[in-house]
XYZ file of C-alpha atoms in Angstrom:
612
model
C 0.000 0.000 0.000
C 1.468 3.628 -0.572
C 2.265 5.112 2.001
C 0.727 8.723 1.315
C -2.788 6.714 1.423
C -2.137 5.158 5.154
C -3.059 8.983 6.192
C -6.230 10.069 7.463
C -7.536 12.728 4.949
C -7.924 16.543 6.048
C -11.521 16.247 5.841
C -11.509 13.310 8.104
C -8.991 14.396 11.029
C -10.833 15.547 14.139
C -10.176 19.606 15.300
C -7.662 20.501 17.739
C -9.106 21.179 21.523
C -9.373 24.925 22.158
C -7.642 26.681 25.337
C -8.073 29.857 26.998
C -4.865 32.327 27.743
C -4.357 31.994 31.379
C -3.325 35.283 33.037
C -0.471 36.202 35.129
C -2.150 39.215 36.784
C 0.918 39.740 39.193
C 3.138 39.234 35.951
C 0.640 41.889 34.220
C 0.818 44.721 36.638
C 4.796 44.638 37.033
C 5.110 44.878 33.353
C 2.380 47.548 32.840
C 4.855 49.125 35.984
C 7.648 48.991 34.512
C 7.062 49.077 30.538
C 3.252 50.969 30.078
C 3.323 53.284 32.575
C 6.113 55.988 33.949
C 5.302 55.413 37.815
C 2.423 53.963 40.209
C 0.819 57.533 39.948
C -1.164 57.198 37.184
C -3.636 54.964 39.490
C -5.364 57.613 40.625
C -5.758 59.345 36.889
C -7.453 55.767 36.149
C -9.999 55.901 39.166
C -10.564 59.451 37.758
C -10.797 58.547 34.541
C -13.298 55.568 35.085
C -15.729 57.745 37.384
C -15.615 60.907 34.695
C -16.708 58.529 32.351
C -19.531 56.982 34.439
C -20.993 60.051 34.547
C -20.736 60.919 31.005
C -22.423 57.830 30.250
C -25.345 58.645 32.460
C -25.706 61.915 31.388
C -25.770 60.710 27.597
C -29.386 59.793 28.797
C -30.002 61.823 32.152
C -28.929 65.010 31.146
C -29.937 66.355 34.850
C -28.101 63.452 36.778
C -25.917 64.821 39.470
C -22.552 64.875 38.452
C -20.098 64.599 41.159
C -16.654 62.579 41.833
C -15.574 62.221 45.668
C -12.455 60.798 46.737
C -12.097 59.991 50.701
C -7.993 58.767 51.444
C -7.974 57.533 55.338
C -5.202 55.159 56.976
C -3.851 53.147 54.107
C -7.529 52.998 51.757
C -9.079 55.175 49.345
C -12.544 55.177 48.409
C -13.769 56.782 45.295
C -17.818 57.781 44.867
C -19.100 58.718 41.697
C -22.699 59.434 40.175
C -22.118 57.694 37.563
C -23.736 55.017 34.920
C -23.052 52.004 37.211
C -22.910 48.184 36.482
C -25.107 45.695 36.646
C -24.116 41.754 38.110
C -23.790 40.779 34.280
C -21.404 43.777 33.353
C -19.105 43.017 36.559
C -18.453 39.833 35.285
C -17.775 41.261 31.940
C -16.211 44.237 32.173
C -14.118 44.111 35.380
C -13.270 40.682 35.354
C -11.969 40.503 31.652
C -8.992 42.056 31.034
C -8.671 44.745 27.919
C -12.733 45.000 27.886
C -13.971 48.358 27.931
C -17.591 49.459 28.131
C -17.020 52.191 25.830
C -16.590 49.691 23.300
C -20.800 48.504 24.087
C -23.154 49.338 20.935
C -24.740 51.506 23.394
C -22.575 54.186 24.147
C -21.227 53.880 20.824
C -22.805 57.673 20.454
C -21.275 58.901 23.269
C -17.403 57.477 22.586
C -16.427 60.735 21.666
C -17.237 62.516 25.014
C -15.254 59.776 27.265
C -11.248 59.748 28.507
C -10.367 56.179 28.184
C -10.350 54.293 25.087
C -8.155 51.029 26.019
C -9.673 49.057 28.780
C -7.190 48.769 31.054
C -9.328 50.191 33.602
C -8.678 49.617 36.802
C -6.016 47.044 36.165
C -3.815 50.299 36.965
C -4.570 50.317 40.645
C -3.040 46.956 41.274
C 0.122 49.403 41.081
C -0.525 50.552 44.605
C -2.839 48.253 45.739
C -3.282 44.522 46.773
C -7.057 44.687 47.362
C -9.549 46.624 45.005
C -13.180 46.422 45.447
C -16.270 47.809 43.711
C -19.662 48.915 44.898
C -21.580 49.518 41.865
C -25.950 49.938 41.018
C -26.667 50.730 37.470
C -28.804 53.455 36.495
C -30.031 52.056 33.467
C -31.033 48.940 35.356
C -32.796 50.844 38.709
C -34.340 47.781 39.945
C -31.027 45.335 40.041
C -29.799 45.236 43.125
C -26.332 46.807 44.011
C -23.427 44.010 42.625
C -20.080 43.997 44.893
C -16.894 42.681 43.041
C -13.583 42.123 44.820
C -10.585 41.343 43.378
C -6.726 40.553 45.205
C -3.266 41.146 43.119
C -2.961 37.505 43.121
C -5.738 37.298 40.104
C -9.046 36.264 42.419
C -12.374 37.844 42.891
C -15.130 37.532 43.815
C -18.544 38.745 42.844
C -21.918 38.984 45.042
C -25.107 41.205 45.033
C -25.855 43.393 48.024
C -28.969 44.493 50.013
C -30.504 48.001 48.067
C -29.583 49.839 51.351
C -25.714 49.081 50.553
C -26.148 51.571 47.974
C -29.302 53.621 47.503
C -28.622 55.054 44.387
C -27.311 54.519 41.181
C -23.019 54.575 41.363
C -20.078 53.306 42.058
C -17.704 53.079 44.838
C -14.279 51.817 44.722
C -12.529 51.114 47.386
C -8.448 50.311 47.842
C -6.408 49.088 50.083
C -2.632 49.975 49.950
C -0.209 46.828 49.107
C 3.345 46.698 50.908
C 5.633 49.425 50.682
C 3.028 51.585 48.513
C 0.730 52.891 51.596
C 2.407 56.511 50.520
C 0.705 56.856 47.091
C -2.649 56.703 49.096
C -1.368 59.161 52.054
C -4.289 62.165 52.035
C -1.654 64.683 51.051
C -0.417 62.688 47.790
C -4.019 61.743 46.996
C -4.692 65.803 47.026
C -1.685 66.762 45.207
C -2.341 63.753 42.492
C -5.756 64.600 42.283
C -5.480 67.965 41.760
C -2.767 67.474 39.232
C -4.607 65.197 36.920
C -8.009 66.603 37.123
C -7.926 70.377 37.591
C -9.886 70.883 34.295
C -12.372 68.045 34.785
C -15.719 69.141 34.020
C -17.311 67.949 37.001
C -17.270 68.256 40.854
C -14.564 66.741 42.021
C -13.216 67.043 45.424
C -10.846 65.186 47.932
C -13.037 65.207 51.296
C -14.584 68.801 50.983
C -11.813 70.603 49.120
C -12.080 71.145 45.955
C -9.742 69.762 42.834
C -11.561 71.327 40.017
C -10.516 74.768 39.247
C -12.676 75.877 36.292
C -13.173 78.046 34.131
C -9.549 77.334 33.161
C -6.641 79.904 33.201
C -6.660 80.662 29.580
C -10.872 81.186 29.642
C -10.937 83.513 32.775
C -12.478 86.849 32.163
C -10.147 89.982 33.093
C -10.668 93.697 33.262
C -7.768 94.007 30.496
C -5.325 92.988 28.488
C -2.446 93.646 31.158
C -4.325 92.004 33.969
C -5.093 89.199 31.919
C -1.300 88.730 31.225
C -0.430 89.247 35.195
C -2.620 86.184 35.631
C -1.323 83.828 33.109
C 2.305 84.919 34.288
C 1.193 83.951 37.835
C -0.365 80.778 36.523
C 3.340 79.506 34.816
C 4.775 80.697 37.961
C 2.532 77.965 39.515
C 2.388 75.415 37.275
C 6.012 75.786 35.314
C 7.895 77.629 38.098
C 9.400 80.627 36.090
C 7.532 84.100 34.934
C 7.293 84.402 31.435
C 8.302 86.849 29.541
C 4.948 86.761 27.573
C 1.780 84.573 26.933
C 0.561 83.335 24.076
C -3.211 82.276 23.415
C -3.459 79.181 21.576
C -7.159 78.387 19.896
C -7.678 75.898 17.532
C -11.274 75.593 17.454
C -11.645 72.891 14.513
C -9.437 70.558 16.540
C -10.731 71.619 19.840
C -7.552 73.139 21.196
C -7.878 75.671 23.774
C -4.740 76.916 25.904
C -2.035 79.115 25.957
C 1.797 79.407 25.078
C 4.373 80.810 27.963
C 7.722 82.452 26.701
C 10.691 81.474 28.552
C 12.365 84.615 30.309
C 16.298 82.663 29.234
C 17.640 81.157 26.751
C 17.758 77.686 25.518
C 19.809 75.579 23.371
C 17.205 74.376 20.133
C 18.812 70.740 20.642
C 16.913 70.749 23.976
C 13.468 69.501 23.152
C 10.586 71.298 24.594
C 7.787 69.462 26.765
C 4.530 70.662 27.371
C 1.351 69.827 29.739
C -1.475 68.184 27.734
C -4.675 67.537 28.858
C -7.833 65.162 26.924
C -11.096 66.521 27.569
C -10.038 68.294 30.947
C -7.731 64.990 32.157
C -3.786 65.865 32.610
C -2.762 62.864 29.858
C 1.097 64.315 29.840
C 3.789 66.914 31.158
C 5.954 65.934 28.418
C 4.356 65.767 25.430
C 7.475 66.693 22.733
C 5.884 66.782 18.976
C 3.421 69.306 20.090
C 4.912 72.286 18.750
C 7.501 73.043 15.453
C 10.858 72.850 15.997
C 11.719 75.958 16.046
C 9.489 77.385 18.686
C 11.640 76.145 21.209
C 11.670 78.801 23.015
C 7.851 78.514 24.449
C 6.478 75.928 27.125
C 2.548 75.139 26.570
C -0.462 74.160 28.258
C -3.440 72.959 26.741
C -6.334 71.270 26.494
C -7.703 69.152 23.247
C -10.751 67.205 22.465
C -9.480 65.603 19.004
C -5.807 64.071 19.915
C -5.228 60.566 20.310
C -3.740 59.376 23.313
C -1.336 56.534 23.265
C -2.003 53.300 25.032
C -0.483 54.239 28.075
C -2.832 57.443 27.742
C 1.205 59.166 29.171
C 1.644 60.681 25.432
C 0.227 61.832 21.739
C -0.152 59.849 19.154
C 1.564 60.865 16.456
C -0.707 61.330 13.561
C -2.114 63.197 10.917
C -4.504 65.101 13.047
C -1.172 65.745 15.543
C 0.812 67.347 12.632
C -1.698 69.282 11.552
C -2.267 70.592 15.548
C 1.262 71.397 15.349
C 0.919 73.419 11.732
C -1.820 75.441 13.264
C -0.451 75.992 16.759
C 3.109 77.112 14.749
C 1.067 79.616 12.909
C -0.511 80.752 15.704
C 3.126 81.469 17.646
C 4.099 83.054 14.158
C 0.967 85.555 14.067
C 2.266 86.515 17.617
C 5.302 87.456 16.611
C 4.297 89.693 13.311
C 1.648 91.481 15.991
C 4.357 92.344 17.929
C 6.471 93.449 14.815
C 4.029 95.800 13.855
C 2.164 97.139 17.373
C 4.373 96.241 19.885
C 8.557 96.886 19.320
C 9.621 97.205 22.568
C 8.168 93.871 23.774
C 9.730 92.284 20.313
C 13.105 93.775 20.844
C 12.701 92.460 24.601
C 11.675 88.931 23.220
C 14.413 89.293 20.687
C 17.474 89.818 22.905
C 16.665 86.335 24.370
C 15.462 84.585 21.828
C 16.849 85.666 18.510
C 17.829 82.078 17.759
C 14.297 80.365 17.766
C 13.035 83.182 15.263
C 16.252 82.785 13.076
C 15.282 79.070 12.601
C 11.816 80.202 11.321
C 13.008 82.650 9.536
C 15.142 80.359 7.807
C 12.098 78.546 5.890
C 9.462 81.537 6.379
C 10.637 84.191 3.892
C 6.864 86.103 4.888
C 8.826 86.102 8.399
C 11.960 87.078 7.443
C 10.943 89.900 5.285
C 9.274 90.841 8.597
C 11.737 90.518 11.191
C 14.822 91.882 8.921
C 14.784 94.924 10.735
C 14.686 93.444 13.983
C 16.986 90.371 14.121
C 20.582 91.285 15.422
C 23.863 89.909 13.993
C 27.355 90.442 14.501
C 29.024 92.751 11.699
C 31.445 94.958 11.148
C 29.848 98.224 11.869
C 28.305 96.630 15.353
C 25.708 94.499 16.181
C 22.412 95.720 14.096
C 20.087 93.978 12.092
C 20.624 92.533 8.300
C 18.135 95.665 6.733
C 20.558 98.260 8.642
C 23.396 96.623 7.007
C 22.216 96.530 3.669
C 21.407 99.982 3.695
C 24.781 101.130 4.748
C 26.825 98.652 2.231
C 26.226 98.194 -1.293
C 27.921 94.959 -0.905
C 26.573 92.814 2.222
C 29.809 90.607 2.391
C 29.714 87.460 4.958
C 31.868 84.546 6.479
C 31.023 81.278 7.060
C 32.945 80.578 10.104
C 33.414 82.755 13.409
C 37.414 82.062 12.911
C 36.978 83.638 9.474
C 35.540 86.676 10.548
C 37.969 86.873 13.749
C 40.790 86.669 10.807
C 39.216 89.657 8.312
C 37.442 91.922 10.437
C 39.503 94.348 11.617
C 41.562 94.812 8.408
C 38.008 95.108 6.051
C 36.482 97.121 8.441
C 39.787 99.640 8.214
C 39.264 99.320 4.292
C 35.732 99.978 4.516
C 34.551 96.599 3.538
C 31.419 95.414 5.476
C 31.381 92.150 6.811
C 28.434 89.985 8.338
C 29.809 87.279 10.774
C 27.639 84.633 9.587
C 29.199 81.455 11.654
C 26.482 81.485 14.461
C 23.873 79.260 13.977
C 21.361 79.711 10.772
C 23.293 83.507 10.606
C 25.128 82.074 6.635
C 21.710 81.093 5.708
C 19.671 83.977 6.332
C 22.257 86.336 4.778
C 22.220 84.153 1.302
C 18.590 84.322 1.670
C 18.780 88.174 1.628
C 18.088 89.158 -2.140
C 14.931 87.524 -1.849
C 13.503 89.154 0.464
C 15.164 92.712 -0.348
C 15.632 92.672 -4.003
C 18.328 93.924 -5.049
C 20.701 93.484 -2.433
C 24.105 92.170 -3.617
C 25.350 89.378 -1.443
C 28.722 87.806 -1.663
C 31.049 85.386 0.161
C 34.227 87.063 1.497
C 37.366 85.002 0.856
C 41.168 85.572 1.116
C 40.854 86.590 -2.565
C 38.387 89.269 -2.077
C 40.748 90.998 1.018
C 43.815 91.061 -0.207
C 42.397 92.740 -3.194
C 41.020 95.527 -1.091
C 44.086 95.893 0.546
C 46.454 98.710 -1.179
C 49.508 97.857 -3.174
C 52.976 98.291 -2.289
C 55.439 100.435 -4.982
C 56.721 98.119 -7.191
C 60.610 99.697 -6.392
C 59.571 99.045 -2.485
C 58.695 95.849 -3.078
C 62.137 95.082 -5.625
C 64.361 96.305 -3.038
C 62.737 93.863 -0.166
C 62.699 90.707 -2.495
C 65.760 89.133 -0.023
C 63.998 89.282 2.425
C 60.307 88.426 1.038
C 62.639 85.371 -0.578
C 63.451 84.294 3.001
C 60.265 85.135 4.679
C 58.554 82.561 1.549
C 61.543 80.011 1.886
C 60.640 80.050 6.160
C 56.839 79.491 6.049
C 56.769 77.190 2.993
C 56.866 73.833 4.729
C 53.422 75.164 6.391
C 51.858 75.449 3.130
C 51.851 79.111 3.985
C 52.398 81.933 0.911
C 53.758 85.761 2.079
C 52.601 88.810 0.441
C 53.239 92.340 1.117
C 50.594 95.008 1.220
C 50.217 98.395 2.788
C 46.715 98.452 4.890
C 45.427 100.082 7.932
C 45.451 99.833 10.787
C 49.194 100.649 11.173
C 49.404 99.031 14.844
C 48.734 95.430 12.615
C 51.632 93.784 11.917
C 50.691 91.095 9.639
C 47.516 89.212 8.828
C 47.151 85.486 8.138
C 44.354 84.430 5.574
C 42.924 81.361 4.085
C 39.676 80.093 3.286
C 37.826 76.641 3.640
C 39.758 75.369 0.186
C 42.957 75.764 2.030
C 42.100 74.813 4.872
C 40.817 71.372 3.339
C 43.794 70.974 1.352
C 46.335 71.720 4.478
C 44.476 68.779 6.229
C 44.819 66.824 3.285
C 48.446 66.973 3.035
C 48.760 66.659 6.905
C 46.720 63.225 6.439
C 49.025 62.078 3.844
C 52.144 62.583 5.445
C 50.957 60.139 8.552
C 49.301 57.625 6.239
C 51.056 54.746 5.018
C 52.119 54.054 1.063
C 48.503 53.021 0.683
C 46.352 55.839 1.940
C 49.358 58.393 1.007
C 48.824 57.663 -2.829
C 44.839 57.585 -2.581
C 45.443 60.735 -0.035
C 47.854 61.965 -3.046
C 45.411 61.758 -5.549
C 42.966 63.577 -4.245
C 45.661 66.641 -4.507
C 44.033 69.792 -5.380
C 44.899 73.211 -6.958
C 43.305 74.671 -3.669
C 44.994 77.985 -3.081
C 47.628 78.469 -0.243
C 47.167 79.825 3.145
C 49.066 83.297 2.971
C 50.629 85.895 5.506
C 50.032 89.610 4.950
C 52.630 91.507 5.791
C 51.726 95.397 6.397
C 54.739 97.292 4.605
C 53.020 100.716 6.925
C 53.902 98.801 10.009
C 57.305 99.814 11.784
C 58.067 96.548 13.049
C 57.853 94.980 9.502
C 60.262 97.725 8.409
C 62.647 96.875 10.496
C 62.247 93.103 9.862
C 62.727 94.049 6.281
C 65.964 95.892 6.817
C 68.052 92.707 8.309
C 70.500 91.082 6.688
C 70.730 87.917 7.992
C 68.138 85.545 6.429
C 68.141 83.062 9.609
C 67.001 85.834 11.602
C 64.612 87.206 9.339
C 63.169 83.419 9.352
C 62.883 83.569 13.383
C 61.195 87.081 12.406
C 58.667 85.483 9.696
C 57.651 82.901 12.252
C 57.125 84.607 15.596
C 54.732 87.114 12.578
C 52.954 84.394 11.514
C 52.510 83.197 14.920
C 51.297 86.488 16.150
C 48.765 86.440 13.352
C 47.134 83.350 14.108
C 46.974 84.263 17.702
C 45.425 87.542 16.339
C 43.103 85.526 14.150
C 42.131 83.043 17.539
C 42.243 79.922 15.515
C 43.072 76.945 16.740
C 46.991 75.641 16.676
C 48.069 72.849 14.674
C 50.967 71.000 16.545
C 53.080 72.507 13.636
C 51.914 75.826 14.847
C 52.707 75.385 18.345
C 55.869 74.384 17.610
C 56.618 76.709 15.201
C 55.924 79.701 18.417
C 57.732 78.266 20.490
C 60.786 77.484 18.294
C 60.400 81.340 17.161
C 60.334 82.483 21.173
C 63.290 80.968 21.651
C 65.150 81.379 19.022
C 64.352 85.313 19.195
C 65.503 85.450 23.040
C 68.614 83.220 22.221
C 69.264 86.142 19.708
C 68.639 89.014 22.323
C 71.076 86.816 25.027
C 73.226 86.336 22.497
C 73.563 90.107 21.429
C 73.938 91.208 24.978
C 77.064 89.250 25.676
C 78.501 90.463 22.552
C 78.062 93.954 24.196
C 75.550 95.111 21.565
């Protein structure tokens, strides 16, 4: 017989037995501790949650209900009342007692989704955080004659579910009550309970209280009616004092009324770096969901802290941050605009408060600037940079230079600014952050407007000539100044600039600079990399040191007729420049000083014992 027809057929083989998951509850809540949510605290935002809910729900179809959530922390327990829906004995067993079932998921409150806090069914899973004991007291309103249904669960994954006499709980509710596990009796201490509760649900819109205090504080900040505009900014600054702990140095309504977004913007009174990302407060329908929600805002409006509330973002599963999301970017296009709108009001009503914002925060308006031509064509008469003539803004500039020349590097600037600015050549320093960009971006924005790239090139040509019979009667010693700095990949020139005080002046540009590196790299390489390092050889122009034939000190130099010391000379020059220029020292350089510092003293030692 073949063997292939010895087997039963598909058709004929019996199905496999089905099994339930079993549950590690204990196994559950430490990784929900330690992977879903950031700390035990969030078991109170659950109970919170769960009772705002329950009251939504029953006023979905008792508009007049009562609507109150009570929280009562004594010795180790809390008990949380709420008017709420309620449950029934068949919803215990299927809603509390299966894990990741939600009630907001019923057909019957399908309607009504929309209006609630929680969306994943976790529930109060959460409280197993803090506690080893959780039970429920719970008598439906939708059901008034079942009787009140008690469920009671332990961290070890049991409960237990019985109904109670109608007096247990005379009207429709629930009541939850903990009690603390080991070593978490703290997180249910009155104090915490009042700080936690107050923290999560200051904007709930219901009565909510700890005992009889109060947790609710509506209307909220940003809504509050105030005699005027400055009194309305005192309160929002004492508000961020509260909540943020610094005064801002202005406020910033934020209303996004398609996506529900109501709040308001603080402006830092310091500086910050824009790698540092910003975190801001977020509440979901009046329930704190984060303090550090990231993606909130653009980039570059670091330099603001919000507060908000939203109807229309989508928490994550934790319910401790945003999902990130088409409706989420959008938020963050409109909220950006909003920050920008703020800042052109101020441009055109309010300068003093712009050039206050601006002397902290330049850099944050520079990075919009830098993809908003609308807002730099706005804020070019306000934005400071570093330049020649002082620090003023880019529109100054332009008007006071038919050429707007610029750097790309800080040590480029430090090298040419002195000498242009003596030849009347304005220079922007544009090796701060975004500064290169912005100038570049210039002629857009200002037509017109010549922009160029200042080089080694472009200064020596502004720098005068010497007489040609000058410079022929110094060729010895420009022959050993070149012969001296040669090996550095260094070129000498002289020129006759002001001021007269500056001996010499080293230049080079990024070509140079690449190509010095270059030949640096292929003199430590071996054969291999030294011929691929070879290759790669440019025509890159030379480094070069102006010498200033005005100067006194280079006079002299050029008068001496011993080339070694005129080589000492060239060096400790070309030593002084790059000091003068604050770059930093190759190893070649240092050595090159210090081999020039002593060679010049051994000179001046050696003179004085010859009795000159």
């Amino acid at each position: 017989m073949d063997s292939q027809t010895s087997q039963p057929s598909p058709a004929s083989q019996s199905p496999p037995p089905s099994h339930s998951f079993q549950v590690d509850l204990r196994g559950l809540v430490d990784l929900l501790s330690h992977h879903l949510y950031s700390s035990p605290r969030v078991y109170l935002r659950e109970l919170l949650q769960n009772a705002v809910d329950a009251v939504t729900a029953r006023r979905a179809a008792e508009p007049d209900a009562p609507a109150r959530v009570r929280l009562y922390p004594v010795d180790g327990e809390l008990r949380v009342e709420d008017t709420g829906v309620g449950l029934t004995e068949p919803d215990v067993h299927g809603l509390l007692a299966t894990i990741g079932r939600s009630s907001k998921r019923a057909e019957s409150l399908a309607q009504a989704r929309s209006d609630f806090l929680g969306q994943f069914g976790i529930g109060l899973l959460a409280c197993f955080l803090v506690a080893e004991r959780i039970r429920v007291v719970s008598r439906s309103a939708r059901t008034p004659d079942a009787p009140p249904v008690e469920w009671t669960a332990r961290d070890d994954g049991s409960y237990t579910v019985r109904t109670l006499p109608a007096a247990a709980r005379p009207e429709p509710g629930t009541t939850v009550y903990l009690t603390a596990r080991a070593g978490a009796a703290q997180w249910l201490a009155p104090e915490r309970v009042r700080d936690l509760a107050r923290d999560f649900g200051s904007l709930l819109p219901y009565d909510v209280r700890v005992g009889d205090e109060p947790v609710t504080e509506l209307p909220a900040p940003w809504d509050r009616a105030h005699p005027g505009p400055a009194d309305r900014r005192a309160a929002l600054a004492r508000h961020c004092r509260e909540l943020f702990g610094f005064t801002p140095l202005d406020s910033i309504d934020l209303r996004v009324p398609l996506a529900g977004i109501r709040g308001v913007a603080y402006v830092l009174p310091s500086a910050v770096s824009p790698a540092q990302r910003a975190t801001h407060r977020v509440h979901l329908k009046g329930m704190l969901l984060t303090e550090r929600a990231e993606q909130l805002l653009p980039d570059w409006a670091f330099f603001v802290r919000c507060v908000l509330d939203t109807d229309s973002l989508r928490p994550t599963a934790s319910r401790e941050s945003l999902y990130e999301d088409e409706t989420l970017a959008a938020v963050r296009d409109a909220l950006g605009e909003r920050i920008r709108s703020w800042l052109t009001g101020l441009a055109a009503g309010d300068p003093e408060r712009l050039s206050a914002f601006l002397a902290v925060h330049h850099l944050g308006v520079k990075s919009l600037a830098r993809h908003d031509r609308e807002m730099l064509r706005t804020m070019l008469p306000w934005l400071p940079f570093e330049t020649t003539d002082g620090r003023i803004s880019l529109e100054e500039f332009a008007r006071r230079h038919p050429v707007v020349h610029f750097t790309r590097t800080v040590e480029e600037y430090r090298q040419v600014a002195p000498i242009a600015s003596a030849q009347g050549v304005g220079v922007v320093n544009g090796g701060y952050t975004y500064d290169s960009e912005l100038v570049e971006a210039l002629p857009s924005v200002r037509p017109g407007t010549v922009v160029a790239e200042l080089d080694a090139d472009t200064v020596t040509a502004h720098l005068d000539a010497v007489d040609p019979g000058e410079e022929l009667a110094l060729s010895g010693f420009l022959a050993a100044a070149r012969a001296r700095l040669d090996p550095l990949g260094c070129d000498v020139v002289l020129r006759a600039f002001h001021p007269l005080s500056v001996p010499a002046l080293h230049l080079d540009d990024r070509s140079a600079r690449h190509e010095q590196a270059r030949a640096e790299a292929e003199e430590r390489a071996d054969d291999l990399w030294a011929g691929i390092l070879g290759s790669l050889r440019g025509s890159a122009p030379r480094a070069r040191l102006v010498l200033n034939q005005l100067n006194p000190l280079v006079r002299r130099i050029g008068a001496l007729g011993d080339p070694e010391l005129i080589g000492t000379a060239t060096e400790s020059l070309y030593g002084q420049a790059l000091l003068m220029a604050r770059r930093p020292l190759r190893p070649a350089d240092s050595a090159l000083l210090n081999r020039a510092f002593i060679g010049l003293l051994e000179w001046a030692t050696h003179g004085e014992g010859n009795g000159r």
